[in-house]
mmCIF file of C-alpha atoms in Angstrom:
data_model
loop_
_atom_site.group_PDB
_atom_site.id
_atom_site.type_symbol
_atom_site.label_atom_id
_atom_site.label_comp_id
_atom_site.label_asym_id
_atom_site.label_seq_id
_atom_site.Cartn_x
_atom_site.Cartn_y
_atom_site.Cartn_z
ATOM 1 C CA TYR A 1 108.883 95.523 -57.672
ATOM 2 C CA ASP A 2 106.328 93.677 -59.628
ATOM 3 C CA ALA A 3 103.292 95.288 -58.135
ATOM 4 C CA ALA A 4 105.078 98.604 -58.806
ATOM 5 C CA GLY A 5 104.987 98.091 -62.695
ATOM 6 C CA GLY A 6 108.649 97.145 -62.841
ATOM 7 C CA LYS A 7 109.592 100.353 -61.349
ATOM 8 C CA GLY A 8 113.003 100.008 -59.580
ATOM 9 C CA ASN A 9 112.118 102.892 -56.928
ATOM 10 C CA PHE A 10 109.216 100.964 -55.794
ATOM 11 C CA HIS A 11 109.938 102.177 -52.299
ATOM 12 C CA ASN A 12 108.055 105.976 -53.516
ATOM 13 C CA ASP A 13 104.685 104.316 -54.197
ATOM 14 C CA ALA A 14 103.209 104.270 -50.539
ATOM 15 C CA ALA A 15 101.194 100.693 -51.282
ATOM 16 C CA THR A 16 103.804 98.938 -52.660
ATOM 17 C CA TRP A 17 106.035 99.989 -49.741
ATOM 18 C CA GLN A 18 103.618 98.812 -47.345
ATOM 19 C CA GLN A 19 103.003 95.561 -49.444
ATOM 20 C CA PHE A 20 106.911 95.121 -49.283
ATOM 21 C CA LEU A 21 106.894 95.311 -45.202
ATOM 22 C CA SER A 22 103.904 92.995 -44.938
ATOM 23 C CA TYR A 23 105.989 90.127 -46.633
ATOM 24 C CA PHE A 24 108.057 90.095 -43.522
ATOM 25 C CA ASP A 25 105.245 88.605 -41.758
ATOM 26 C CA THR A 26 104.615 86.077 -44.513
ATOM 27 C CA ASP A 27 107.191 85.350 -47.306
ATOM 28 C CA PHE A 28 110.252 86.824 -45.660
ATOM 29 C CA LYS A 29 109.358 85.796 -41.946
ATOM 30 C CA ASP A 30 112.274 83.525 -41.773
ATOM 31 C CA VAL A 31 114.676 85.547 -43.212
ATOM 32 C CA ASP A 32 117.961 85.852 -41.253
ATOM 33 C CA PHE A 33 120.430 88.242 -43.110
ATOM 34 C CA LEU A 34 118.906 90.987 -45.231
ATOM 35 C CA GLN A 35 121.351 92.904 -47.547
ATOM 36 C CA ILE A 36 120.358 96.696 -48.161
ATOM 37 C CA LEU A 37 122.658 98.108 -51.301
ATOM 38 C CA GLY A 38 122.294 101.708 -52.708
ATOM 39 C CA GLY A 39 122.951 104.308 -54.158
ATOM 40 C CA GLU A 40 123.656 105.575 -50.736
ATOM 41 C CA THR A 41 121.785 103.709 -48.447
ATOM 42 C CA LEU A 42 122.152 105.834 -45.169
ATOM 43 C CA TYR A 43 121.058 108.892 -47.114
ATOM 44 C CA GLU A 44 117.556 106.874 -47.793
ATOM 45 C CA PRO A 45 114.843 107.830 -45.565
ATOM 46 C CA LYS A 46 112.972 104.772 -46.448
ATOM 47 C CA PHE A 47 116.039 102.867 -44.616
ATOM 48 C CA TYR A 48 115.054 104.061 -41.447
ATOM 49 C CA GLU A 49 111.385 103.320 -42.038
ATOM 50 C CA LEU A 50 112.516 99.566 -42.646
ATOM 51 C CA MET A 51 114.380 99.755 -39.668
ATOM 52 C CA ASP A 52 111.634 100.899 -37.452
ATOM 53 C CA TYR A 53 109.591 98.480 -39.073
ATOM 54 C CA LEU A 54 111.496 95.254 -38.310
ATOM 55 C CA ILE A 55 112.133 96.567 -34.881
ATOM 56 C CA ALA A 56 108.568 97.451 -34.019
ATOM 57 C CA SER A 57 107.662 93.815 -35.271
ATOM 58 C CA GLY A 58 110.258 92.216 -33.539
ATOM 59 C CA HIS A 59 111.645 90.768 -36.832
ATOM 60 C CA SER A 60 115.166 92.483 -35.980
ATOM 61 C CA LYS A 61 115.800 90.072 -33.201
ATOM 62 C CA HIS A 62 116.671 87.675 -35.924
ATOM 63 C CA ILE A 63 117.900 89.481 -38.822
ATOM 64 C CA THR A 64 121.293 90.500 -39.730
ATOM 65 C CA LEU A 65 121.535 93.677 -41.780
ATOM 66 C CA GLY A 66 124.078 93.868 -44.492
ATOM 67 C CA ILE A 67 124.787 97.293 -45.410
ATOM 68 C CA THR A 68 126.909 99.203 -48.323
ATOM 69 C CA THR A 69 127.841 102.742 -47.625
ATOM 70 C CA ASN A 70 130.360 104.946 -48.799
ATOM 71 C CA GLY A 71 131.249 106.090 -45.375
ATOM 72 C CA SER A 72 130.020 109.739 -45.619
ATOM 73 C CA VAL A 73 126.987 109.584 -43.540
ATOM 74 C CA TRP A 74 127.077 109.365 -39.638
ATOM 75 C CA ARG A 75 123.988 109.654 -37.246
ATOM 76 C CA ASN A 76 124.266 109.923 -33.472
ATOM 77 C CA ASP A 77 121.103 107.138 -33.241
ATOM 78 C CA PHE A 78 122.732 104.559 -35.475
ATOM 79 C CA GLU A 79 123.779 102.641 -32.273
ATOM 80 C CA SER A 80 120.453 102.477 -30.821
ATOM 81 C CA TYR A 81 119.267 101.560 -34.185
ATOM 82 C CA PHE A 82 121.947 98.798 -34.654
ATOM 83 C CA GLU A 83 121.974 97.331 -31.339
ATOM 84 C CA LYS A 84 118.434 96.189 -31.867
ATOM 85 C CA PHE A 85 119.374 93.446 -34.551
ATOM 86 C CA ASN A 86 120.905 90.298 -34.507
ATOM 87 C CA GLY A 87 123.946 91.912 -35.985
ATOM 88 C CA VAL A 88 125.039 94.568 -38.582
ATOM 89 C CA SER A 89 127.626 93.796 -41.652
ATOM 90 C CA LEU A 90 128.854 96.958 -42.562
ATOM 91 C CA GLY A 91 130.752 97.254 -45.959
ATOM 92 C CA ILE A 92 132.088 100.704 -46.489
ATOM 93 C CA SER A 93 133.332 101.712 -50.177
ATOM 94 C CA ILE A 94 137.020 102.758 -49.899
ATOM 95 C CA ASP A 95 139.261 102.116 -52.611
ATOM 96 C CA CYS A 96 142.824 103.330 -51.198
ATOM 97 C CA ASP A 97 143.782 105.433 -48.250
ATOM 98 C CA HIS A 98 144.979 108.002 -50.723
ATOM 99 C CA MET A 99 144.136 111.430 -52.190
ATOM 100 C CA VAL A 100 143.115 109.433 -55.267
ATOM 101 C CA ASN A 101 140.213 107.869 -53.138
ATOM 102 C CA ASP A 102 138.941 111.577 -53.036
ATOM 103 C CA TYR A 103 139.197 111.874 -56.608
ATOM 104 C CA LEU A 104 137.534 108.689 -57.601
ATOM 105 C CA ARG A 105 134.639 109.001 -55.061
ATOM 106 C CA TYR A 106 134.274 112.902 -55.359
ATOM 107 C CA PRO A 107 133.068 114.835 -53.224
ATOM 108 C CA THR A 108 133.749 112.549 -50.402
ATOM 109 C CA LYS A 109 136.977 113.140 -48.401
ATOM 110 C CA ILE A 110 139.008 109.811 -47.056
ATOM 111 C CA SER A 111 140.035 111.953 -44.052
ATOM 112 C CA ILE A 112 136.250 112.471 -43.056
ATOM 113 C CA ILE A 113 135.347 108.560 -43.823
ATOM 114 C CA LYS A 114 138.200 107.164 -41.627
ATOM 115 C CA GLU A 115 136.835 109.086 -38.660
ATOM 116 C CA THR A 116 133.392 107.805 -39.646
ATOM 117 C CA VAL A 117 135.012 104.183 -39.800
ATOM 118 C CA LYS A 118 136.334 104.477 -36.176
ATOM 119 C CA LYS A 119 132.711 105.349 -34.947
ATOM 120 C CA PHE A 120 131.274 102.318 -36.517
ATOM 121 C CA GLN A 121 133.732 100.142 -35.193
ATOM 122 C CA GLN A 122 132.785 101.239 -31.748
ATOM 123 C CA ILE A 123 129.327 99.890 -31.936
ATOM 124 C CA PRO A 124 129.368 96.417 -30.283
ATOM 125 C CA ASN A 125 127.245 94.265 -32.869
ATOM 126 C CA VAL A 126 128.691 96.068 -35.992
ATOM 127 C CA PHE A 127 131.463 94.348 -38.033
ATOM 128 C CA VAL A 128 132.789 96.752 -40.386
ATOM 129 C CA LEU A 129 134.611 95.489 -43.395
ATOM 130 C CA LEU A 130 135.908 97.763 -46.281
ATOM 131 C CA ARG A 131 134.315 97.170 -50.031
ATOM 132 C CA PRO A 132 136.965 98.363 -52.362
ATOM 133 C CA THR A 133 136.413 98.338 -56.000
ATOM 134 C CA PRO A 134 139.956 98.717 -57.786
ATOM 135 C CA THR A 135 140.092 100.558 -60.887
ATOM 136 C CA LEU A 136 142.823 101.500 -63.271
ATOM 137 C CA PHE A 137 143.860 104.629 -61.154
ATOM 138 C CA SER A 138 143.390 102.860 -57.508
ATOM 139 C CA ILE A 139 145.292 99.989 -58.040
ATOM 140 C CA GLY A 140 148.328 101.721 -58.019
ATOM 141 C CA TYR A 141 147.562 102.891 -54.628
ATOM 142 C CA LEU A 142 145.776 99.705 -53.261
ATOM 143 C CA ASP A 143 148.939 99.121 -51.150
ATOM 144 C CA THR A 144 147.808 102.141 -48.924
ATOM 145 C CA LEU A 145 144.469 100.285 -48.118
ATOM 146 C CA VAL A 146 146.519 97.151 -46.950
ATOM 147 C CA ASP A 147 148.230 99.332 -44.660
ATOM 148 C CA TYR A 148 145.348 100.955 -43.437
ATOM 149 C CA MET A 149 143.577 97.504 -43.146
ATOM 150 C CA MET A 150 146.451 96.074 -41.009
ATOM 151 C CA SER A 151 146.570 98.972 -38.846
ATOM 152 C CA THR A 152 143.036 99.002 -37.660
ATOM 153 C CA GLY A 153 142.142 95.487 -37.839
ATOM 154 C CA LEU A 154 140.086 96.109 -40.808
ATOM 155 C CA HIS A 155 139.525 93.741 -43.781
ATOM 156 C CA SER A 156 137.922 93.902 -47.164
ATOM 157 C CA GLU A 157 135.411 91.972 -49.436
ATOM 158 C CA THR A 158 137.024 93.362 -52.988
ATOM 159 C CA CYS A 159 134.138 94.054 -55.464
ATOM 160 C CA GLN A 160 135.962 92.716 -58.655
ATOM 161 C CA VAL A 161 132.930 93.689 -60.479
ATOM 162 C CA LEU A 162 133.715 96.732 -62.257
ATOM 163 C CA THR A 163 132.531 96.277 -66.026
ATOM 164 C CA ARG A 164 131.548 99.559 -67.008
ATOM 165 C CA PRO A 165 132.940 101.942 -67.719
ATOM 166 C CA GLU A 166 135.250 99.609 -69.437
ATOM 167 C CA CYS A 167 138.029 102.223 -69.757
ATOM 168 C CA MET A 168 138.253 102.063 -65.616
ATOM 169 C CA GLN A 169 138.936 98.553 -65.571
ATOM 170 C CA VAL A 170 142.496 97.499 -64.008
ATOM 171 C CA GLN A 171 143.377 95.769 -67.333
ATOM 172 C CA VAL A 172 143.623 99.372 -68.800
ATOM 173 C CA LEU A 173 146.655 100.005 -67.011
ATOM 174 C CA PRO A 174 149.582 100.205 -69.533
ATOM 175 C CA GLN A 175 152.650 97.976 -69.699
ATOM 176 C CA SER A 176 154.902 100.801 -68.657
ATOM 177 C CA LEU A 177 152.920 101.082 -65.236
ATOM 178 C CA ARG A 178 152.454 97.521 -64.422
ATOM 179 C CA PRO A 179 155.924 97.042 -63.042
ATOM 180 C CA TRP A 180 155.299 99.842 -60.484
ATOM 181 C CA ALA A 181 151.882 98.546 -59.107
ATOM 182 C CA ILE A 182 152.796 95.050 -58.915
ATOM 183 C CA ASP A 183 155.993 96.090 -56.720
ATOM 184 C CA LYS A 184 153.898 98.123 -54.585
ATOM 185 C CA LEU A 185 151.542 95.370 -53.897
ATOM 186 C CA GLU A 186 154.193 92.874 -53.356
ATOM 187 C CA GLN A 187 155.768 94.970 -50.814
ATOM 188 C CA ALA A 188 152.665 95.190 -49.034
ATOM 189 C CA LEU A 189 152.454 91.289 -48.726
ATOM 190 C CA THR A 190 156.037 91.183 -47.715
ATOM 191 C CA ARG A 191 155.438 94.220 -44.769
ATOM 192 C CA TYR A 192 152.670 91.950 -43.204
ATOM 193 C CA ASN A 193 153.796 88.563 -44.066
ATOM 194 C CA LEU A 194 151.087 87.921 -46.113
ATOM 195 C CA TRP A 195 152.518 85.768 -48.749
ATOM 196 C CA ASP A 196 151.605 82.433 -47.287
ATOM 197 C CA LYS A 197 148.032 83.445 -46.119
ATOM 198 C CA GLN A 198 146.146 82.624 -49.151
ATOM 199 C CA ASN A 199 143.386 80.391 -48.611
ATOM 200 C CA LEU A 200 141.494 79.324 -51.487
ATOM 201 C CA ARG A 201 138.947 77.356 -49.478
ATOM 202 C CA THR A 202 135.124 78.617 -49.226
ATOM 203 C CA VAL A 203 135.185 80.374 -45.807
ATOM 204 C CA ASN A 204 133.077 82.750 -43.956
ATOM 205 C CA THR A 205 134.995 85.823 -44.792
ATOM 206 C CA ARG A 206 132.921 87.996 -42.285
ATOM 207 C CA THR A 207 134.941 87.322 -39.331
ATOM 208 C CA GLN A 208 138.127 88.926 -37.971
ATOM 209 C CA LYS A 209 139.733 85.555 -38.090
ATOM 210 C CA ALA A 210 139.586 85.751 -41.870
ATOM 211 C CA GLN A 211 141.595 88.973 -42.113
ATOM 212 C CA PRO A 212 144.970 88.009 -43.269
ATOM 213 C CA SER A 213 143.595 85.449 -45.987
ATOM 214 C CA ASN A 214 141.067 87.742 -47.306
ATOM 215 C CA ILE A 215 143.861 90.524 -47.803
ATOM 216 C CA ALA A 216 146.232 88.247 -49.306
ATOM 217 C CA ASN A 217 143.527 86.525 -51.709
ATOM 218 C CA ASP A 218 142.668 90.090 -52.751
ATOM 219 C CA ILE A 219 146.071 91.462 -53.527
ATOM 220 C CA LEU A 220 147.464 88.255 -55.085
ATOM 221 C CA SER A 221 144.416 88.176 -57.518
ATOM 222 C CA TYR A 222 145.400 91.646 -58.406
ATOM 223 C CA ILE A 223 148.733 90.803 -59.078
ATOM 224 C CA ASN A 224 147.527 87.704 -61.239
ATOM 225 C CA ILE A 225 145.716 90.389 -63.391
ATOM 226 C CA LEU A 226 148.429 92.699 -63.739
ATOM 227 C CA LYS A 227 150.957 90.050 -64.621
ATOM 228 C CA ASN A 228 148.706 87.786 -66.826
ATOM 229 C CA GLU A 229 145.789 89.379 -68.607
ATOM 230 C CA PRO A 230 146.461 91.711 -71.659
ATOM 231 C CA VAL A 231 146.383 95.378 -71.522
ATOM 232 C CA ILE A 232 143.038 96.768 -72.617
ATOM 233 C CA ASP A 233 144.322 99.748 -75.349
ATOM 234 C CA ASP A 234 141.897 99.678 -78.251
ATOM 235 C CA ASP A 235 141.001 103.136 -79.833
ATOM 236 C CA LYS A 236 137.303 103.176 -78.465
ATOM 237 C CA THR A 237 138.389 102.345 -74.826
ATOM 238 C CA ILE A 238 141.195 105.217 -74.895
ATOM 239 C CA GLN A 239 138.793 107.697 -76.165
ATOM 240 C CA GLN A 240 136.291 106.927 -73.832
ATOM 241 C CA LEU A 241 138.748 107.163 -70.996
ATOM 242 C CA LYS A 242 139.733 110.919 -72.456
ATOM 243 C CA THR A 243 136.249 111.949 -72.797
ATOM 244 C CA MET A 244 135.113 110.992 -69.252
ATOM 245 C CA LEU A 245 138.366 112.300 -67.541
ATOM 246 C CA GLN A 246 137.968 115.705 -69.546
ATOM 247 C CA GLY A 247 134.326 115.856 -68.738
ATOM 248 C CA PHE A 248 134.745 114.851 -64.919
ATOM 249 C CA GLU A 249 137.714 117.154 -64.407
ATOM 250 C CA LYS A 250 135.936 120.190 -65.980
ATOM 251 C CA LEU A 251 132.835 119.476 -63.864
ATOM 252 C CA ARG A 252 134.679 118.989 -60.459
ATOM 253 C CA SER A 253 137.720 121.445 -61.157
ATOM 254 C CA ASN A 254 140.236 118.714 -59.897
ATOM 255 C CA SER A 255 142.961 116.405 -61.861
ATOM 256 C CA ILE A 256 144.099 113.031 -61.693
ATOM 257 C CA ILE A 257 147.456 113.980 -62.665
ATOM 258 C CA GLU A 258 147.800 116.125 -59.407
ATOM 259 C CA VAL A 259 147.010 113.405 -57.188
ATOM 260 C CA ALA A 260 148.613 110.389 -59.455
ATOM 261 C CA PRO A 261 151.660 111.834 -60.676
ATOM 262 C CA GLU A 262 152.995 108.644 -61.832
ATOM 263 C CA TYR A 263 150.202 108.544 -64.384
ATOM 264 C CA LYS A 264 151.161 111.872 -66.236
ATOM 265 C CA ASP A 265 153.167 110.573 -68.811
ATOM 266 C CA TRP A 266 151.229 107.933 -69.954
ATOM 267 C CA LEU A 267 148.056 110.178 -69.604
ATOM 268 C CA ASN A 268 149.727 113.312 -71.620
ATOM 269 C CA GLY A 269 150.723 110.665 -74.395
ATOM 270 C CA LEU A 270 147.251 109.501 -75.257
#
């Protein structure tokens, strides 16, 4: 990054890219976990160049790859790549098992993503987990993600990091819709007997054993937000939301009200 003059896309500079790879023989030679973030990681040709280098140099044997993807990419050679690493922790960005996910993560389709998830789960040394980023609109359907995880043995590491755009934060959900969202989340906890599974200790979340506590921790944290944090409804935030929805929906020819009718009265009243 420094050698590329502070340019974020340093991998596009051939000399800097080769310098980066060479660090795995020097500065990075003892690295045992390598986290790769996107954009969409699995679309990037340099990701495969990186794996080729690590495999050819022998470093892959002691490196566990951490990858974040939206689940829209599948290649038949994934297994032949991943089996050469010490392990792969694959985080897939899904916010809910509902059409709202298609709206939020346009143009991906949740039905296709779920088929891709099944394929990744069949690769022996790949640990698959979901990486939801709950928003104003997905929080009302987060219970469907609990159903999906419990039926497939998956669990999540929730990304509670959404700060921009502020208008999409969970805290923007109006008071009129919060009891509905809370009730759905509480019903999900009850369905799977998760109320007493919360674990606030520091644990390795990337193990199958941690599934119940991971889900309980995430859901209870959002119930707490909806019950206790004030509604963000200042004029600037609401105008930003209206402008964003109008712009995206005109471009994409879709509508949040069509996939999330529970929001209709509130949105029409803005």
